[in-house]
Amino acid sequence: MITQPSSFRKTPKALVEATLVAAICAMAACSDNNHHDGSTPVTPPQTVTISGVVAGSGFVPGSTTEPTLKPGYYQGALVCVDANANGKCDADEHPATTGSDGKFSLDVATVGALIADIGTTATNTATGAANPTRNVFRATLEQVQEQQADGVVISPLSSEVTRLMEANGSSYDTEKQNLATRIGVNLAQVLADVNDQSGATQSAMLTEANALTQRFAYAVTKFDRGDKYPDALAVAGGDPELTGMAGVTAATATVPETRLPITFAQAQQAAFNVEGIPRYDAIFIIMLENKATKSILDSAFAPKINAYLQEGNQSTSYYATGNPSEPNYTALGGADDFGITDDSQWNCGATGANAPEDLPLPTSDQPGLASSPFNGSCDNAVNHNVKARRNLFNAITAAGMTWRTYNESMNPGQDIRTDSVADPAVMAQDNVYAPDTVGGNSSTVGNPNLVLPLPGGLYKTKHHPGMAYQNVRSAPEFKFSNRTMGGGQWDNVLKNSTKYTIPEGYDFDQLGTDLQTGDVGNLNFVVPDQCDDMHGITVKGTVVGSGATGTASDCSGDAIITRGDNYVDYVVKKIRASDLWKNPQKKVAIVIMFDEGKATSGFNSCCGWNVSNSTVAQPLKQNTDGSWAVDDSIANYNHGNRGHGESIWGVLTNQPDAPKGIKDSDPYSHFSFVRTLQDMFLLADPAVDGSYMNRSKYTEKFIAENILNLPEYAGSADTHFDAVRPMNHAYVIPADYVEKQSGDVANEPQVGPDASQANIWALKK
Amino acid sequence: MQKQQLLLTGLAALLAACGGGHGGSGTSGGTTPPVVIAPPTALSLAAQVGQKMFFDTDLSGSGRMSCATCHDPDYAYGPPNDLAVQLGGPELKSPGLRAVPSLRYKDFTPPYADLLDNPDGISVPGPGGGFTWDGRAATLAEQARVPLLSAFEMANASAADVVARLQAADYAGLFRQAFGDDAFADTDAAFRDALAALQAFQIEDSSFHPYSSKFDLYAGNKIGGALTAAEARGLKVFTDPDTGNCASCHYQGAGLNGSSALFTDFSYEAISVPRNADIPANADAGYYDMGLCGPMRTDHLPSVPGAADSFCGMFKAPTLRNVALRSAFFHNGVLHSLEQVIRFYNTRDTWPEIWYPTVGGTPRAQNDAGFPDYGLITVQYEGGTVQKFDDLPAAYAGNIDPQMPLDGRPAHSTPPMTEQNIADLICFLDTLTDGYQPPATTPTSGPCVN
């Protein structure tokens, strides 16, 4: 609230404020010195006092359900009008300091936009912890004027309104409304004190405040650090740091370094566009299985996926990183397969220091798990239980965000850590396809009289991107975050299950429920069963009447492509029918991708790969001085990460103004995608190589700088191809460059750059 | 003295293998010759024992034959000569029954199974895996038992005989160090350890899987790996299902367990190469080497001679890596040049009379113009009957693989590959030879350039 000088002299801070007035009067705004001769009474300066709070959120790790986010204030933060717009409360800006209740009272000559400069000596009262890194929240002039009567609330949300106004050249009212719409709270509350809210409104505000706090802290870090702008790997054309650098292919490192130190205003936006990857609220990654690009692209068996590819954007040179499934999913979970080169159970070879910690193992002798197929001991020369390695799941959780894996066709009541089992009590009819619905079939495919009992292995742990990681299976939220997904052949009859006790209130389609309630994760892996994901298993049943044995019409052969095509269509439509998707202020993406191709010839992989038949690859570990050394602790590592060809990869977004129909042919791999996700959710910092997990840090520059420890990349004929980069389409392919390919694509190699360099993740053109 | 020479030869091969691999840090120019960065990997004690054994002629009945005698490191651990079968036994006078395979790139070979999943992930499961031409040894260790105890190879009388020789070897101490002070106390255990040592050597020593060919530079995105136009065309022939179709069995893609470009899918096929009279055992007209169905392998023997048996005539598709170093091809070594092998694939069906004998005909005084001169039989006959598939009993002709390029097309029809295809294919296969060093300057002319 604002008071007149006569009243503020009565405040307990009179002495301080008198000094402040004197200081203010030293400035041009009070430069009328004509009466300062002692003979003429001084006209009290026309200052105003702005009161309010600096509010925020605090994250408390360890929740077994949703992240624990608490409301609070910043104690010891400086509040000022940032007159010189340097993103700091300088001494000559006479900042007020917030008290233990987060309150400030600031005297200024005129009402202006405010900043809260939150240093590392400030305390977040939500957690009682010191603020870990300098942060700045802003509040616009319009907001200050609007709230001046009741107290101004400077918060991550107020700062976001400011940022959006600058980004979009729009008004306060517009962006305030957009933010309210975005997080689903009333306009009157969106910039209010989160501490005064409750229920869903408070929860929504805290969730957003938590994410924004990290973004704005990162913006300040970039600014204070003097980062160049934009990020190196977001520079149009290519990374300018590579030009003239030893150990990189000169023909593809041609962009001059012209970047300048980032400004405060640039940093504000850059923190929401790390390496050119915009912040998204939610991403759904639909995982399909084992199809080369040429098996899907333009296939008559996959008309719906092809329509989505056309409708959205594509990465047309997307490579798997392993073979078979488990290494690929593990790499999608954390940008490395850690020497896993088969589909063995997650406890295989896990002895000694690698022994599982999530005990007891889910074997059939455990209570309620009599039907478990889990083998309690599994000899294998290779450890399949990855310990103490970074991964997306732990990183998302540690940032106070959420992940989900939606898994189809689990047995109700089973342990998520085991494969599903056959259940003869769960019977479904064979899928029947009318003419012209399966690759141009002229007659009906399928037998309406064929009844198929639920086969075993529809759900497989090898297809869970987090399963190999001990730290994921042991995470408090592991059970909560693994969920069901319906819509398949047996899902409607899973209620007849007999293999495990069906838990009370069991939701057979949690994805459907979550899309209705909005309780999806930030990062969502959508994992169809082994028929709906095009993998294929043997599914046999009995023909009613004749008693003859029959095989499912569409869990093998080309028909399974159509089955998967239909399932993808089902999931995409379901997501797009949700309020989440329909809220354009929410940034939502759906990725349709395969774990691997076939790689029957040509290049097996790219972009962080263990170069074909290299015999020397080892992971790296960081020394205390920041340098890197070889980590030789992983058996079979050299056989991992070798790739398995190219598959289709498409992304749909809910952004109406986003560029569409973009084909990005710059090669990417699972490691690139994991790097992209780290950028998307601010899980890493491009200025700190080691902040990117595992092989996702293997940029062209990093490899060149660490070539002695990465001998698999020595002698490269094309260091760009070998290296990881985010999927941002910033790199421009040289005019005479001939595309490298696996045998999985049917098109002739592209020569030269893409038709458009638009970013497949861009939110607007 | 001979042992020392062989050992030195082996070390030379190791060094050569190490030198052919990966490049240095200076990649910006595009012409920097590759240099080694990776330090040589230390062999385990067991592998060190295996290394000693591999080159030890004292481990044979003759005292003059080691593993390396037939599996010569200078020939990619294959035979150093063009003999269809090697001579062994106590006097080195006993001929073998089959051509010596290379021991390179065996580390990913799975044990034999009648229905092995194909590494391409596409082909239906079928007979595959295992060691020797018929897969009867499940592991490299089991494979090592075969020559050690074969009467016409190293000719040890028994496992105990081998162990006794080991005990007397100058590396017996190393053996004890590797397998325990009482390693020789139990003969059977000591023999198992000896076989395991040979396996360890082959698994651990990079000279058995150097991946140092030009193709490896190509597939690994390395400087010097750019295929010439001819090589690239040859690769296309190799892969193309309508011409060479070599890749169908000599699979060059990604496989299981991190393998890649092994140029075999471990599968077995019957293609019925011509009977080789140079193998003395074939003097017996009733003797047929039928691979999976015997006689050396015994679990798929026909119930009675001629009884239906889908395994008869099937032999393992070997890796084609280093194929250009060989001069005895197929299980019976009947062909002696790579070009001849390709021409056999191309014309087995279109010119059967140049591969199989003609019975009842009359040799012509002069061949017709255009009668090929590259076959095993260079004389044209008037009349008579070609004894096609003469090394496989007629009852098993149905087992013969109909895949391209051996698709059973009519005699004197157009073969699948053109002369250009064949020349290009040979150029490509030459890129599979290990130890490749990129030339300092890129050649602009030559048979495999354009």
PDB file of N, CA and C in Angstrom, chain A residues 15-72:
ATOM      1  N   LEU A  15      14.123   6.863  10.603  1.00  0.00           N
ATOM      2  CA  LEU A  15      15.490   7.321  10.396  1.00  0.00           C
ATOM      3  C   LEU A  15      16.036   6.817   9.071  1.00  0.00           C
ATOM      4  N   VAL A  16      15.811   5.571   8.848  1.00  0.00           N
ATOM      5  CA  VAL A  16      16.279   4.975   7.592  1.00  0.00           C
ATOM      6  C   VAL A  16      15.651   5.685   6.418  1.00  0.00           C
ATOM      7  N   GLU A  17      14.384   5.944   6.574  1.00  0.00           N
ATOM      8  CA  GLU A  17      13.666   6.518   5.451  1.00  0.00           C
ATOM      9  C   GLU A  17      14.048   7.962   5.215  1.00  0.00           C
ATOM     10  N   ALA A  18      14.396   8.638   6.288  1.00  0.00           N
ATOM     11  CA  ALA A  18      14.850  10.012   6.111  1.00  0.00           C
ATOM     12  C   ALA A  18      16.116  10.029   5.283  1.00  0.00           C
ATOM     13  N   THR A  19      16.969   9.085   5.588  1.00  0.00           N
ATOM     14  CA  THR A  19      18.180   8.954   4.795  1.00  0.00           C
ATOM     15  C   THR A  19      17.830   8.676   3.338  1.00  0.00           C
ATOM     16  N   LEU A  20      16.822   7.804   3.180  1.00  0.00           N
ATOM     17  CA  LEU A  20      16.391   7.441   1.844  1.00  0.00           C
ATOM     18  C   LEU A  20      15.884   8.656   1.085  1.00  0.00           C
ATOM     19  N   VAL A  21      15.098   9.464   1.809  1.00  0.00           N
ATOM     20  CA  VAL A  21      14.562  10.670   1.173  1.00  0.00           C
ATOM     21  C   VAL A  21      15.705  11.582   0.738  1.00  0.00           C
ATOM     22  N   ALA A  22      16.679  11.710   1.647  1.00  0.00           N
ATOM     23  CA  ALA A  22      17.810  12.562   1.300  1.00  0.00           C
ATOM     24  C   ALA A  22      18.498  12.050   0.051  1.00  0.00           C
ATOM     25  N   ALA A  23      18.628  10.761   0.044  1.00  0.00           N
ATOM     26  CA  ALA A  23      19.277  10.159  -1.117  1.00  0.00           C
ATOM     27  C   ALA A  23      18.448  10.371  -2.361  1.00  0.00           C
ATOM     28  N   ILE A  24      17.170  10.181  -2.217  1.00  0.00           N
ATOM     29  CA  ILE A  24      16.307  10.374  -3.368  1.00  0.00           C
ATOM     30  C   ILE A  24      16.394  11.816  -3.852  1.00  0.00           C
ATOM     31  N   CYS A  25      16.449  12.700  -2.865  1.00  0.00           N
ATOM     32  CA  CYS A  25      16.492  14.101  -3.228  1.00  0.00           C
ATOM     33  C   CYS A  25      17.807  14.492  -3.891  1.00  0.00           C
ATOM     34  N   ALA A  26      18.766  13.659  -3.679  1.00  0.00           N
ATOM     35  CA  ALA A  26      20.017  13.913  -4.370  1.00  0.00           C
ATOM     36  C   ALA A  26      19.905  13.608  -5.852  1.00  0.00           C
ATOM     37  N   MET A  27      18.851  12.907  -6.191  1.00  0.00           N
ATOM     38  CA  MET A  27      18.671  12.533  -7.581  1.00  0.00           C
ATOM     39  C   MET A  27      17.898  13.621  -8.322  1.00  0.00           C
ATOM     40  N   ALA A  28      17.913  13.527  -9.565  1.00  0.00           N
ATOM     41  CA  ALA A  28      17.306  14.535 -10.421  1.00  0.00           C
ATOM     42  C   ALA A  28      15.838  14.755 -10.115  1.00  0.00           C
ATOM     43  N   ALA A  29      15.170  13.705  -9.700  1.00  0.00           N
ATOM     44  CA  ALA A  29      13.732  13.813  -9.483  1.00  0.00           C
ATOM     45  C   ALA A  29      13.406  14.841  -8.402  1.00  0.00           C
ATOM     46  N   CYS A  30      14.329  15.099  -7.483  1.00  0.00           N
ATOM     47  CA  CYS A  30      14.075  16.083  -6.430  1.00  0.00           C
ATOM     48  C   CYS A  30      15.139  17.167  -6.483  1.00  0.00           C
ATOM     49  N   SER A  31      15.404  17.653  -7.622  1.00  0.00           N
ATOM     50  CA  SER A  31      16.564  18.526  -7.795  1.00  0.00           C
ATOM     51  C   SER A  31      16.283  20.005  -7.511  1.00  0.00           C
ATOM     52  N   ASP A  32      15.113  20.238  -6.940  1.00  0.00           N
ATOM     53  CA  ASP A  32      14.811  21.630  -6.625  1.00  0.00           C
ATOM     54  C   ASP A  32      15.553  22.032  -5.365  1.00  0.00           C
ATOM     55  N   ASN A  33      16.740  22.585  -5.542  1.00  0.00           N
ATOM     56  CA  ASN A  33      17.578  22.937  -4.400  1.00  0.00           C
ATOM     57  C   ASN A  33      17.444  24.410  -4.009  1.00  0.00           C
ATOM     58  N   ASN A  34      16.556  25.077  -4.660  1.00  0.00           N
ATOM     59  CA  ASN A  34      16.472  26.527  -4.437  1.00  0.00           C
ATOM     60  C   ASN A  34      16.195  26.883  -2.999  1.00  0.00           C
ATOM     61  N   HIS A  35      15.544  25.989  -2.293  1.00  0.00           N
ATOM     62  CA  HIS A  35      15.143  26.333  -0.930  1.00  0.00           C
ATOM     63  C   HIS A  35      16.043  25.714   0.114  1.00  0.00           C
ATOM     64  N   HIS A  36      17.174  25.201  -0.304  1.00  0.00           N
ATOM     65  CA  HIS A  36      18.034  24.538   0.648  1.00  0.00           C
ATOM     66  C   HIS A  36      19.018  25.504   1.278  1.00  0.00           C
ATOM     67  N   ASP A  37      18.623  26.690   1.546  1.00  0.00           N
ATOM     68  CA  ASP A  37      19.500  27.677   2.159  1.00  0.00           C
ATOM     69  C   ASP A  37      19.278  27.821   3.660  1.00  0.00           C
ATOM     70  N   GLY A  38      18.395  26.969   4.204  1.00  0.00           N
ATOM     71  CA  GLY A  38      18.140  26.974   5.634  1.00  0.00           C
ATOM     72  C   GLY A  38      17.106  27.988   6.041  1.00  0.00           C
ATOM     73  N   SER A  39      16.844  28.954   5.194  1.00  0.00           N
ATOM     74  CA  SER A  39      15.895  29.990   5.551  1.00  0.00           C
ATOM     75  C   SER A  39      14.486  29.669   5.096  1.00  0.00           C
ATOM     76  N   THR A  40      14.430  28.796   4.091  1.00  0.00           N
ATOM     77  CA  THR A  40      13.130  28.495   3.529  1.00  0.00           C
ATOM     78  C   THR A  40      12.736  27.064   3.883  1.00  0.00           C
ATOM     79  N   PRO A  41      11.543  26.866   4.391  1.00  0.00           N
ATOM     80  CA  PRO A  41      11.143  25.472   4.720  1.00  0.00           C
ATOM     81  C   PRO A  41      11.230  24.542   3.494  1.00  0.00           C
ATOM     82  N   VAL A  42      11.735  23.353   3.768  1.00  0.00           N
ATOM     83  CA  VAL A  42      11.850  22.344   2.695  1.00  0.00           C
ATOM     84  C   VAL A  42      10.495  21.722   2.465  1.00  0.00           C
ATOM     85  N   THR A  43      10.141  21.693   1.209  1.00  0.00           N
ATOM     86  CA  THR A  43       8.904  21.013   0.854  1.00  0.00           C
ATOM     87  C   THR A  43       9.138  19.500   0.904  1.00  0.00           C
ATOM     88  N   PRO A  44       8.329  18.868   1.672  1.00  0.00           N
ATOM     89  CA  PRO A  44       8.543  17.417   1.751  1.00  0.00           C
ATOM     90  C   PRO A  44       8.537  16.791   0.353  1.00  0.00           C
ATOM     91  N   PRO A  45       9.538  15.922   0.085  1.00  0.00           N
ATOM     92  CA  PRO A  45       9.564  15.282  -1.237  1.00  0.00           C
ATOM     93  C   PRO A  45       8.336  14.423  -1.442  1.00  0.00           C
ATOM     94  N   GLN A  46       7.930  14.339  -2.699  1.00  0.00           N
ATOM     95  CA  GLN A  46       6.728  13.564  -3.029  1.00  0.00           C
ATOM     96  C   GLN A  46       7.127  12.105  -3.275  1.00  0.00           C
ATOM     97  N   THR A  47       7.394  11.433  -2.212  1.00  0.00           N
ATOM     98  CA  THR A  47       7.727  10.016  -2.351  1.00  0.00           C
ATOM     99  C   THR A  47       6.531   9.178  -1.987  1.00  0.00           C
ATOM    100  N   VAL A  48       6.580   7.986  -2.459  1.00  0.00           N
ATOM    101  CA  VAL A  48       5.530   7.028  -2.131  1.00  0.00           C
ATOM    102  C   VAL A  48       6.168   5.789  -1.536  1.00  0.00           C
ATOM    103  N   THR A  49       5.441   5.123  -0.747  1.00  0.00           N
ATOM    104  CA  THR A  49       5.898   3.871  -0.166  1.00  0.00           C
ATOM    105  C   THR A  49       5.098   2.727  -0.768  1.00  0.00           C
ATOM    106  N   ILE A  50       5.834   1.788  -1.262  1.00  0.00           N
ATOM    107  CA  ILE A  50       5.185   0.596  -1.811  1.00  0.00           C
ATOM    108  C   ILE A  50       5.460  -0.557  -0.865  1.00  0.00           C
ATOM    109  N   SER A  51       4.414  -1.162  -0.427  1.00  0.00           N
ATOM    110  CA  SER A  51       4.563  -2.308   0.470  1.00  0.00           C
ATOM    111  C   SER A  51       4.115  -3.582  -0.236  1.00  0.00           C
ATOM    112  N   GLY A  52       4.572  -4.647   0.268  1.00  0.00           N
ATOM    113  CA  GLY A  52       4.148  -5.917  -0.315  1.00  0.00           C
ATOM    114  C   GLY A  52       4.989  -7.061   0.188  1.00  0.00           C
ATOM    115  N   VAL A  53       4.987  -8.123  -0.561  1.00  0.00           N
ATOM    116  CA  VAL A  53       5.747  -9.322  -0.179  1.00  0.00           C
ATOM    117  C   VAL A  53       6.468  -9.880  -1.398  1.00  0.00           C
ATOM    118  N   VAL A  54       7.523 -10.604  -1.097  1.00  0.00           N
ATOM    119  CA  VAL A  54       8.165 -11.422  -2.122  1.00  0.00           C
ATOM    120  C   VAL A  54       7.820 -12.859  -1.787  1.00  0.00           C
ATOM    121  N   ALA A  55       6.948 -13.432  -2.594  1.00  0.00           N
ATOM    122  CA  ALA A  55       6.418 -14.767  -2.305  1.00  0.00           C
ATOM    123  C   ALA A  55       7.016 -15.788  -3.253  1.00  0.00           C
ATOM    124  N   GLY A  56       6.991 -17.014  -2.810  1.00  0.00           N
ATOM    125  CA  GLY A  56       7.530 -18.078  -3.662  1.00  0.00           C
ATOM    126  C   GLY A  56       7.093 -19.437  -3.200  1.00  0.00           C
ATOM    127  N   SER A  57       7.826 -20.407  -3.607  1.00  0.00           N
ATOM    128  CA  SER A  57       7.501 -21.787  -3.280  1.00  0.00           C
ATOM    129  C   SER A  57       8.776 -22.500  -2.860  1.00  0.00           C
ATOM    130  N   GLY A  58       8.596 -23.586  -2.181  1.00  0.00           N
ATOM    131  CA  GLY A  58       9.732 -24.417  -1.812  1.00  0.00           C
ATOM    132  C   GLY A  58       9.426 -25.875  -2.073  1.00  0.00           C
ATOM    133  N   PHE A  59      10.412 -26.560  -2.576  1.00  0.00           N
ATOM    134  CA  PHE A  59      10.239 -27.979  -2.919  1.00  0.00           C
ATOM    135  C   PHE A  59      10.905 -28.840  -1.859  1.00  0.00           C
ATOM    136  N   VAL A  60      10.150 -29.814  -1.378  1.00  0.00           N
ATOM    137  CA  VAL A  60      10.690 -30.747  -0.394  1.00  0.00           C
ATOM    138  C   VAL A  60      10.731 -32.128  -1.036  1.00  0.00           C
ATOM    139  N   PRO A  61      11.906 -32.654  -1.282  1.00  0.00           N
ATOM    140  CA  PRO A  61      11.984 -33.950  -1.961  1.00  0.00           C
ATOM    141  C   PRO A  61      11.470 -35.093  -1.102  1.00  0.00           C
ATOM    142  N   GLY A  62      11.224 -36.219  -1.765  1.00  0.00           N
ATOM    143  CA  GLY A  62      10.919 -37.441  -1.034  1.00  0.00           C
ATOM    144  C   GLY A  62       9.480 -37.869  -1.061  1.00  0.00           C
ATOM    145  N   SER A  63       8.629 -37.139  -1.747  1.00  0.00           N
ATOM    146  CA  SER A  63       7.220 -37.510  -1.755  1.00  0.00           C
ATOM    147  C   SER A  63       7.009 -38.832  -2.484  1.00  0.00           C
ATOM    148  N   THR A  64       6.107 -39.609  -1.964  1.00  0.00           N
ATOM    149  CA  THR A  64       5.744 -40.852  -2.643  1.00  0.00           C
ATOM    150  C   THR A  64       4.604 -40.632  -3.622  1.00  0.00           C
ATOM    151  N   THR A  65       4.100 -39.421  -3.662  1.00  0.00           N
ATOM    152  CA  THR A  65       3.014 -39.136  -4.605  1.00  0.00           C
ATOM    153  C   THR A  65       3.394 -37.889  -5.414  1.00  0.00           C
ATOM    154  N   GLU A  66       2.551 -36.890  -5.368  1.00  0.00           N
ATOM    155  CA  GLU A  66       2.873 -35.659  -6.081  1.00  0.00           C
ATOM    156  C   GLU A  66       4.025 -34.948  -5.362  1.00  0.00           C
ATOM    157  N   PRO A  67       4.755 -34.110  -6.077  1.00  0.00           N
ATOM    158  CA  PRO A  67       5.853 -33.385  -5.414  1.00  0.00           C
ATOM    159  C   PRO A  67       5.323 -32.533  -4.256  1.00  0.00           C
ATOM    160  N   THR A  68       6.091 -32.476  -3.201  1.00  0.00           N
ATOM    161  CA  THR A  68       5.724 -31.621  -2.070  1.00  0.00           C
ATOM    162  C   THR A  68       6.229 -30.212  -2.323  1.00  0.00           C
ATOM    163  N   LEU A  69       5.287 -29.307  -2.542  1.00  0.00           N
ATOM    164  CA  LEU A  69       5.625 -27.909  -2.799  1.00  0.00           C
ATOM    165  C   LEU A  69       4.934 -27.065  -1.746  1.00  0.00           C
ATOM    166  N   LYS A  70       5.691 -26.219  -1.113  1.00  0.00           N
ATOM    167  CA  LYS A  70       5.145 -25.418  -0.015  1.00  0.00           C
ATOM    168  C   LYS A  70       5.177 -23.939  -0.377  1.00  0.00           C
ATOM    169  N   PRO A  71       4.178 -23.202   0.099  1.00  0.00           N
ATOM    170  CA  PRO A  71       4.219 -21.758  -0.114  1.00  0.00           C
ATOM    171  C   PRO A  71       5.155 -21.108   0.892  1.00  0.00           C
ATOM    172  N   GLY A  72       5.656 -19.978   0.540  1.00  0.00           N
ATOM    173  CA  GLY A  72       6.541 -19.287   1.475  1.00  0.00           C
ATOM    174  C   GLY A  72       6.914 -17.921   0.942  1.00  0.00           C
TER     175      GLY A  72
END
